[in-house]
Short mmCIF file of C-alpha atoms and ligand atoms in Angstrom, two decimals:
data_model
loop_
_atom_site.label_atom_id
_atom_site.label_comp_id
_atom_site.label_asym_id
_atom_site.label_seq_id
_atom_site.Cartn_x
_atom_site.Cartn_y
_atom_site.Cartn_z
CA MET A 703 78.16 -6.17 44.58
CA ALA A 704 76.75 -2.85 44.71
CA PRO A 705 76.38 -0.87 41.26
CA ALA A 706 78.53 2.06 40.83
CA GLN A 707 75.51 4.29 39.96
CA TYR A 708 71.55 3.91 39.54
CA THR A 709 68.94 5.68 37.50
CA ARG A 710 65.76 7.60 38.70
CA TYR A 711 63.21 9.83 37.09
CA VAL A 712 62.47 13.21 38.66
CA LEU A 713 59.80 15.86 37.94
CA ASN A 714 61.26 18.21 35.67
CA GLU A 715 58.26 20.42 34.69
CA ARG A 716 54.44 20.36 35.72
CA PRO A 717 52.37 19.33 32.62
CA GLY A 718 49.72 22.12 33.42
CA ARG A 719 46.28 21.09 32.11
CA GLY A 720 47.44 18.71 29.36
CA PRO A 721 48.97 15.18 29.51
CA VAL A 722 52.36 14.25 30.62
CA ASN A 723 54.71 14.92 27.76
CA PRO A 724 58.64 14.23 27.10
CA ARG A 725 59.48 17.46 29.28
CA THR A 726 57.61 16.38 32.33
CA PHE A 727 60.26 13.93 33.77
CA ARG A 728 63.95 13.98 33.68
CA LYS A 729 66.38 11.05 33.76
CA GLU A 730 69.15 11.18 36.45
CA VAL A 731 71.93 8.65 36.65
CA VAL A 732 73.55 9.20 40.07
CA PRO A 733 76.22 7.63 42.13
CA PHE A 734 75.02 4.65 44.18
CA ASP A 735 75.77 6.14 47.81
CA LEU A 736 72.71 4.94 49.45
CA LYS A 737 73.13 3.54 52.93
CA PRO A 738 70.07 3.08 55.15
CA GLY A 739 70.20 4.65 58.58
CA LYS A 740 68.35 3.94 61.82
CA GLY A 741 64.80 2.47 61.08
CA GLU A 742 65.38 2.72 57.33
CA ILE A 743 65.71 -0.06 54.53
CA LEU A 744 67.32 0.14 51.27
CA VAL A 745 64.99 -1.19 48.59
CA GLN A 746 65.49 -2.41 44.97
CA VAL A 747 62.36 -1.53 43.12
CA LEU A 748 60.78 -4.57 41.04
CA TYR A 749 57.47 -3.58 40.07
CA LEU A 750 56.03 0.01 39.81
CA SER A 751 52.30 0.74 39.87
CA LEU A 752 50.96 3.10 37.35
CA ASP A 753 47.96 4.99 38.43
CA PRO A 754 45.63 7.66 37.28
CA ALA A 755 46.26 9.55 40.40
CA ASN A 756 49.91 9.81 39.53
CA ARG A 757 48.92 12.48 37.06
CA THR A 758 46.99 14.47 39.82
CA TRP A 759 50.16 14.43 42.01
CA LEU A 760 51.89 16.50 39.30
CA ASN A 761 49.41 19.56 39.73
CA ASP A 762 50.55 22.39 42.19
CA ALA A 763 47.14 22.08 43.84
CA ARG A 764 45.29 20.74 47.07
CA ASN A 765 44.91 17.06 47.00
CA TYR A 766 44.88 14.07 49.36
CA MET A 767 48.72 14.07 49.22
CA GLU A 768 51.40 16.65 48.65
CA PRO A 769 52.20 17.38 44.95
CA VAL A 770 55.36 15.91 43.79
CA LYS A 771 58.01 18.61 43.97
CA ILE A 772 60.01 19.86 40.96
CA GLY A 773 63.26 17.95 41.01
CA GLU A 774 61.84 15.22 43.25
CA THR A 775 61.94 11.63 42.25
CA MET A 776 58.42 10.64 40.88
CA ARG A 777 56.44 9.02 43.58
CA ALA A 778 54.79 5.46 42.95
CA GLY A 779 53.23 2.60 44.75
CA ALA A 780 55.69 -0.25 44.08
CA LEU A 781 56.92 -3.70 45.14
CA GLY A 782 60.53 -4.27 45.89
CA ARG A 783 63.16 -6.22 47.74
CA VAL A 784 64.84 -5.31 50.59
CA ILE A 785 68.69 -4.99 49.96
CA GLN A 786 70.03 -3.64 53.42
CA VAL A 787 68.63 -2.79 56.62
CA GLY A 788 69.36 -0.13 59.17
CA GLU A 789 69.42 -0.64 62.80
CA GLY A 790 66.16 -1.53 64.45
CA THR A 791 63.76 -2.38 61.59
CA LYS A 792 61.46 -5.46 61.44
CA PHE A 793 62.76 -6.29 57.92
CA ALA A 794 65.85 -8.71 56.85
CA PRO A 795 67.69 -8.65 53.39
CA GLY A 796 65.62 -10.49 50.82
CA ASP A 797 62.34 -9.69 52.29
CA LEU A 798 59.77 -8.49 49.68
CA VAL A 799 58.01 -5.26 50.53
CA ASN A 800 54.89 -3.23 49.33
CA GLY A 801 54.42 0.51 49.67
CA THR A 802 55.12 4.14 48.30
CA MET A 803 58.43 4.29 46.61
CA GLY A 804 59.30 5.92 43.27
CA TRP A 805 60.52 5.85 39.69
CA THR A 806 63.94 4.77 40.78
CA GLU A 807 65.93 1.62 40.68
CA TYR A 808 66.68 1.78 44.36
CA ILE A 809 65.43 3.79 47.05
CA ILE A 810 65.72 4.33 50.95
CA VAL A 811 62.39 4.49 52.99
CA PRO A 812 61.51 4.44 56.55
CA SER A 813 60.62 0.93 57.30
CA LYS A 814 57.50 2.08 59.27
CA GLY A 815 54.54 1.82 57.25
CA TYR A 816 55.84 -0.67 54.70
CA GLN A 817 54.38 -4.15 54.47
CA LYS A 818 56.29 -7.51 54.30
CA ILE A 819 54.79 -9.54 51.62
CA VAL A 820 53.93 -13.10 52.27
CA ILE A 821 52.56 -14.55 48.93
CA PRO A 822 49.50 -16.63 49.76
CA THR A 823 48.30 -19.73 47.98
CA GLY A 824 47.04 -19.23 44.46
CA ALA A 825 48.73 -15.79 44.32
CA GLU A 826 51.78 -14.29 42.89
CA LEU A 827 53.99 -11.32 43.88
CA ILE A 828 52.37 -8.83 41.36
CA ASP A 829 48.95 -9.62 42.87
CA PHE A 830 50.19 -7.08 45.54
CA LEU A 831 49.72 -4.52 42.92
CA GLY A 832 46.38 -5.66 41.96
CA PRO A 833 43.52 -7.42 43.98
CA LEU A 834 45.77 -7.73 47.03
CA GLY A 835 46.98 -4.27 46.92
CA MET A 836 45.50 -0.73 46.68
CA ASN A 837 43.13 -1.44 43.84
CA GLY A 838 41.70 -4.35 45.56
CA LEU A 839 41.26 -2.45 48.68
CA THR A 840 39.66 0.67 46.75
CA ALA A 841 37.22 -1.62 45.09
CA TYR A 842 36.34 -3.33 48.31
CA PHE A 843 35.63 -0.35 50.49
CA GLY A 844 34.12 1.74 47.60
CA LEU A 845 31.59 -0.97 46.72
CA PHE A 846 30.78 -2.30 50.34
CA ASN A 847 31.22 0.67 52.56
CA VAL A 848 30.45 3.58 50.20
CA GLY A 849 28.18 1.90 47.67
CA GLN A 850 26.53 -0.37 50.35
CA ILE A 851 25.72 -2.83 47.51
CA LYS A 852 23.07 -5.53 48.38
CA ALA A 853 22.06 -8.59 46.52
CA GLY A 854 19.49 -8.14 43.79
CA GLU A 855 20.61 -4.52 43.13
CA THR A 856 21.75 -3.18 39.82
CA LEU A 857 25.31 -2.07 39.93
CA VAL A 858 26.98 0.04 37.17
CA VAL A 859 30.89 0.26 36.93
CA SER A 860 32.73 2.46 34.68
CA ALA A 861 36.34 2.05 33.51
CA ALA A 862 35.18 -1.50 34.29
CA ALA A 863 38.09 -3.22 32.43
CA GLY A 864 40.76 -1.49 34.33
CA ALA A 865 42.52 -2.32 37.45
CA THR A 866 39.92 -1.12 39.81
CA GLY A 867 36.60 -1.65 37.90
CA SER A 868 37.53 -5.26 36.89
CA ILE A 869 37.67 -6.14 40.72
CA VAL A 870 34.55 -4.09 41.43
CA CYS A 871 32.53 -6.02 38.64
CA GLN A 872 33.56 -9.34 40.24
CA LEU A 873 32.77 -8.35 43.84
CA GLY A 874 29.28 -7.26 42.53
CA LYS A 875 28.56 -10.44 41.04
CA MET A 876 29.75 -12.19 44.35
CA VAL A 877 27.32 -10.44 46.40
CA GLY A 878 24.41 -11.30 43.87
CA ALA A 879 23.99 -7.89 42.16
CA LYS A 880 23.17 -7.45 38.45
CA VAL A 881 26.31 -5.81 37.05
CA ILE A 882 26.63 -3.52 34.06
CA ALA A 883 29.94 -2.68 32.88
CA ILE A 884 31.12 0.19 30.83
CA ALA A 885 34.32 0.21 28.93
CA GLY A 886 35.62 1.90 25.80
CA ALA A 887 36.49 -1.09 23.40
CA ASP A 888 34.51 -4.04 22.10
CA ASP A 889 37.19 -6.57 23.29
CA LYS A 890 37.14 -5.18 26.76
CA CYS A 891 33.28 -5.48 26.71
CA GLN A 892 33.66 -9.34 25.67
CA TRP A 893 36.37 -9.91 28.49
CA LEU A 894 34.03 -8.34 30.71
CA GLU A 895 31.09 -10.52 29.83
CA ASN A 896 32.79 -13.73 28.87
CA GLU A 897 35.58 -14.08 31.45
CA LEU A 898 34.51 -11.78 34.46
CA GLY A 899 30.81 -12.75 34.11
CA VAL A 900 29.08 -9.26 34.13
CA ASP A 901 25.52 -9.36 32.90
CA LYS A 902 26.30 -6.79 30.27
CA ALA A 903 29.07 -4.72 29.11
CA ILE A 904 28.54 -1.61 26.93
CA ASN A 905 30.90 0.64 25.14
CA TYR A 906 30.76 4.17 25.96
CA LYS A 907 32.21 5.17 22.54
CA SER A 908 29.38 3.81 20.69
CA PRO A 909 27.13 6.28 19.08
CA THR A 910 24.24 4.33 20.75
CA PHE A 911 25.69 4.27 24.11
CA HIS A 912 22.82 6.33 26.08
CA ALA A 913 20.27 3.99 24.49
CA ASP A 914 22.50 1.08 25.37
CA PHE A 915 22.76 2.21 28.93
CA LYS A 916 18.94 2.65 29.26
CA LYS A 917 18.10 -0.71 27.77
CA ALA A 918 20.78 -2.54 29.90
CA VAL A 919 20.45 -0.67 33.20
CA GLY A 920 16.99 0.74 33.35
CA TYR A 921 17.71 2.68 36.46
CA PHE A 922 20.68 1.83 38.88
CA ASP A 923 20.88 1.43 42.79
CA VAL A 924 24.58 1.84 42.85
CA TYR A 925 27.10 3.33 40.34
CA PHE A 926 30.79 2.76 41.07
CA ASP A 927 32.26 5.67 39.17
CA ASN A 928 36.01 5.80 37.97
CA VAL A 929 35.49 8.26 35.21
CA GLY A 930 33.40 11.34 36.02
CA GLY A 931 32.56 13.76 33.31
CA ASP A 932 30.11 13.24 30.52
CA ILE A 933 29.21 9.70 31.78
CA LEU A 934 28.68 10.52 35.36
CA ASN A 935 26.41 13.41 34.12
CA PHE A 936 24.33 11.07 32.10
CA ALA A 937 24.18 8.50 34.94
CA LEU A 938 22.67 11.30 37.11
CA THR A 939 19.53 10.83 34.98
CA ARG A 940 19.32 7.17 35.52
CA MET A 941 19.28 6.74 39.35
CA LYS A 942 16.68 4.89 41.26
CA LYS A 943 15.18 6.60 44.31
CA HIS A 944 18.05 6.41 47.22
CA ALA A 945 20.69 5.45 44.52
CA ARG A 946 24.29 5.58 45.82
CA ILE A 947 27.25 6.83 43.74
CA ALA A 948 30.53 5.71 44.95
CA PHE A 949 32.75 8.35 43.42
CA CYS A 950 36.18 6.83 43.30
CA GLY A 951 37.75 8.73 40.32
CA SER A 952 37.14 11.16 37.47
CA ILE A 953 39.93 10.11 34.98
CA SER A 954 38.03 11.85 32.15
CA ASP A 955 39.04 15.17 33.71
CA TYR A 956 42.62 14.72 34.94
CA ASN A 957 44.00 16.08 31.71
CA ALA A 958 41.24 18.52 31.12
CA THR A 959 39.26 21.27 32.71
CA PRO A 960 36.25 19.89 33.95
CA LYS A 961 32.87 21.21 32.34
CA GLY A 962 30.73 20.45 35.48
CA LEU A 963 27.51 18.42 35.95
CA THR A 964 24.30 19.81 34.59
CA ASN A 965 22.13 17.05 35.71
CA TYR A 966 23.04 17.24 39.45
CA MET A 967 19.49 18.20 40.78
CA ASN A 968 18.48 14.58 40.33
CA ILE A 969 20.45 13.80 43.34
CA ILE A 970 17.70 15.92 45.24
CA SER A 971 14.71 14.48 43.50
CA GLN A 972 15.94 10.95 43.83
CA SER A 973 17.04 11.47 47.52
CA ALA A 974 20.47 9.97 46.22
CA LYS A 975 23.77 10.22 47.60
CA LEU A 976 27.19 10.98 45.75
CA GLU A 977 30.09 10.08 47.98
CA GLY A 978 33.70 10.62 47.18
CA PHE A 979 36.21 8.57 49.03
CA ILE A 980 40.11 7.77 49.11
CA VAL A 981 41.06 4.41 49.94
CA PHE A 982 43.33 5.71 52.60
CA ASP A 983 40.29 6.81 54.57
CA TYR A 984 39.80 3.06 55.33
CA ALA A 985 43.43 2.23 56.35
CA SER A 986 42.29 0.96 59.88
CA GLN A 987 40.32 -1.70 58.33
CA TYR A 988 42.70 -2.90 55.63
CA SER A 989 43.73 -6.08 57.47
CA SER A 990 40.04 -7.53 57.60
CA ALA A 991 39.63 -6.53 53.96
CA LEU A 992 42.82 -8.27 52.84
CA LYS A 993 41.72 -11.38 54.79
CA ASP A 994 38.44 -11.35 52.45
CA LEU A 995 40.39 -10.45 49.18
CA THR A 996 43.25 -13.06 49.94
CA LYS A 997 40.68 -15.88 50.50
CA TRP A 998 38.78 -15.04 47.17
CA VAL A 999 42.12 -14.94 45.17
CA SER A 1000 43.21 -18.16 46.80
CA GLU A 1001 39.81 -19.79 45.94
CA GLY A 1002 40.25 -18.50 42.38
CA LYS A 1003 37.12 -16.36 42.59
CA LEU A 1004 39.06 -13.20 41.56
CA LYS A 1005 40.42 -13.16 37.98
CA ARG A 1006 42.93 -10.47 37.14
CA LYS A 1007 45.04 -9.25 34.14
CA PHE A 1008 48.16 -7.39 34.18
CA HIS A 1009 49.40 -5.03 31.39
CA LEU A 1010 53.15 -5.32 31.92
CA VAL A 1011 55.55 -2.76 30.47
CA GLN A 1012 59.29 -3.50 30.81
CA GLY A 1013 61.83 -0.89 31.80
CA LEU A 1014 61.90 2.27 33.97
CA GLU A 1015 62.67 4.25 30.96
CA ASN A 1016 59.21 3.43 29.63
CA ALA A 1017 57.25 4.53 32.71
CA SER A 1018 56.36 8.14 31.31
CA GLU A 1019 55.11 6.94 28.08
CA ALA A 1020 53.20 4.00 29.70
CA LEU A 1021 51.42 6.42 31.82
CA GLY A 1022 49.49 7.50 28.83
CA LEU A 1023 48.02 4.29 28.27
CA LEU A 1024 45.61 4.87 31.29
CA PHE A 1025 44.25 7.86 29.63
CA ASN A 1026 43.79 6.51 26.11
CA GLY A 1027 42.55 3.22 27.26
CA GLY A 1028 45.49 1.20 26.21
CA ASN A 1029 45.54 -1.08 29.32
CA THR A 1030 43.39 -3.82 30.20
CA GLY A 1031 43.48 -4.58 33.75
CA LYS A 1032 46.31 -3.44 36.09
CA LEU A 1033 49.19 -1.36 34.34
CA VAL A 1034 52.50 -2.22 35.94
CA VAL A 1035 56.16 -1.36 35.01
CA GLN A 1036 58.71 -4.02 35.71
CA VAL A 1037 61.91 -2.31 36.82
CA ALA A 1038 64.14 -5.26 37.70
CA PRO A 1039 63.85 -9.03 37.11
CA VAL A 1040 62.22 -10.59 40.11
CA ASP A 1041 64.58 -13.57 40.69
CA ASN A 1042 67.63 -11.47 40.43
CA ALA A 1043 66.90 -8.65 42.66
CA LYS A 1044 69.93 -8.42 44.58
CA LEU A 1045 73.15 -6.34 44.79
N1 NAP B 2205 39.31 6.96 45.39
C1 NAP B 2205 40.54 6.15 45.44
O1 NAP B 2205 41.22 5.94 46.38
C2 NAP B 2205 41.06 5.57 44.09
C3 NAP B 2205 41.95 4.54 44.28
C4 NAP B 2205 42.54 3.90 43.11
C5 NAP B 2205 41.84 4.41 41.94
N2 NAP B 2205 41.03 5.54 41.89
C6 NAP B 2205 40.62 5.89 40.62
O2 NAP B 2205 39.96 4.92 40.04
C7 NAP B 2205 40.04 5.17 38.61
C8 NAP B 2205 40.48 3.85 37.85
O3 NAP B 2205 41.71 3.68 38.28
P1 NAP B 2205 42.55 2.42 37.99
O4 NAP B 2205 43.94 2.45 38.60
O5 NAP B 2205 41.80 1.13 38.17
O6 NAP B 2205 42.96 2.61 36.29
P2 NAP B 2205 42.24 1.69 35.12
O7 NAP B 2205 40.94 1.60 35.33
O8 NAP B 2205 43.15 0.55 35.09
O9 NAP B 2205 42.78 2.66 33.88
C9 NAP B 2205 42.11 3.79 33.47
C10 NAP B 2205 41.10 3.25 32.55
O10 NAP B 2205 40.08 4.36 32.48
C11 NAP B 2205 39.49 4.58 31.34
N3 NAP B 2205 39.40 5.80 30.62
C12 NAP B 2205 40.43 6.71 30.34
N4 NAP B 2205 40.07 7.95 29.94
C13 NAP B 2205 38.68 7.79 30.03
C14 NAP B 2205 37.55 8.59 29.52
N5 NAP B 2205 38.02 10.13 28.98
N6 NAP B 2205 36.34 8.17 29.79
C15 NAP B 2205 36.08 6.95 30.06
N7 NAP B 2205 37.01 6.17 30.43
C16 NAP B 2205 38.25 6.58 30.39
C17 NAP B 2205 40.34 3.65 30.17
O11 NAP B 2205 39.68 2.42 29.90
P3 NAP B 2205 38.68 2.64 28.67
O12 NAP B 2205 39.16 1.76 27.46
O13 NAP B 2205 37.23 1.77 29.16
O14 NAP B 2205 38.44 3.94 28.35
C18 NAP B 2205 41.57 3.20 31.08
O15 NAP B 2205 41.85 1.97 30.81
C19 NAP B 2205 40.64 6.38 38.33
O16 NAP B 2205 39.86 7.51 38.16
C20 NAP B 2205 41.57 6.58 39.53
O17 NAP B 2205 41.84 7.81 39.84
C21 NAP B 2205 40.66 6.03 43.01
#
């Protein structure tokens, strides 16, 4: 039976330069009047992906995607179950789907552009928000296409215990690189060394961080940077000739006013390359990358951790975990029980 109403969270007020706060989002409980039209599907949201980029979508500024509008349901990558289909879609009720949805219990989306999930051997549904989803693809294209990593090279990875970084570290080891991971807590460093097999993990909050970096890395070939800011500025002094920086993210500045890079002239003296990218740039190559990622997950070669938060009402507060290091692995909000996702 259809519910009489459902809950969604809309953007109430832009947070300016600071972090998301209790006024940023507004809860709305609205009548359930959702009926998919031609080419559309009605989806019950099961799992929401929380991503640092969610914060950047709240700024009224030029970005790779339109900003979320005031009064609009907060956008998010998500996994859901198709409840009802409009005419002419490739989906059937009960199908699991992956794609852009929002902070809502139910949503109508155009079926085009949404992928039907078939869970491979050795994987589970939530992996489609991890190694088999956007973070896996970001790690893959950032390291192989942008970073051009090769066996025997030295790879440095920041936010290494997070969703993207933890996959980059493992891909780096798989191709035979020496991998130095950077994270903000000793228990994260232990997980990276003992479970994910990096050569060394160093804590950027330690007063000896710069000395630790010099000792562990020497000079690097590839830096997969998720963080930007001070760590990137320091890393610019530790590049080998022809080093590559795959500039994936700059989370240290998403809630702040960037200070700028004072060491950038090393890019010239070391004939180095700093290249930004957005995973969507590689959309035409997703299917071949997913073949590799699926194979590695099925073979047990890619370990992953999920930090699961229960309840849509906790999404706003949980977003803060990405910025204070509260998550290890992929941060996900569970909106509905997976086995019970039906009207
Ligand atoms: N270019 C793309 O297409 C693309 C796609 C996906 C993600 N990204 C970017 O990749 C980065 C990682 O995203 P994710 O989804 O994988 O998140 P995540 O790594 O799972 O979580 C973010 C982590 O960043 C670290 N962090 C937060 N503030 C920091 C600071 N001031 N200095 C250093 N580290 C800090 C925290 O770990 P610690 O405890 O180690 O501090 C936190 O756990 C983000 O910058 C994101 O925007 C880019």
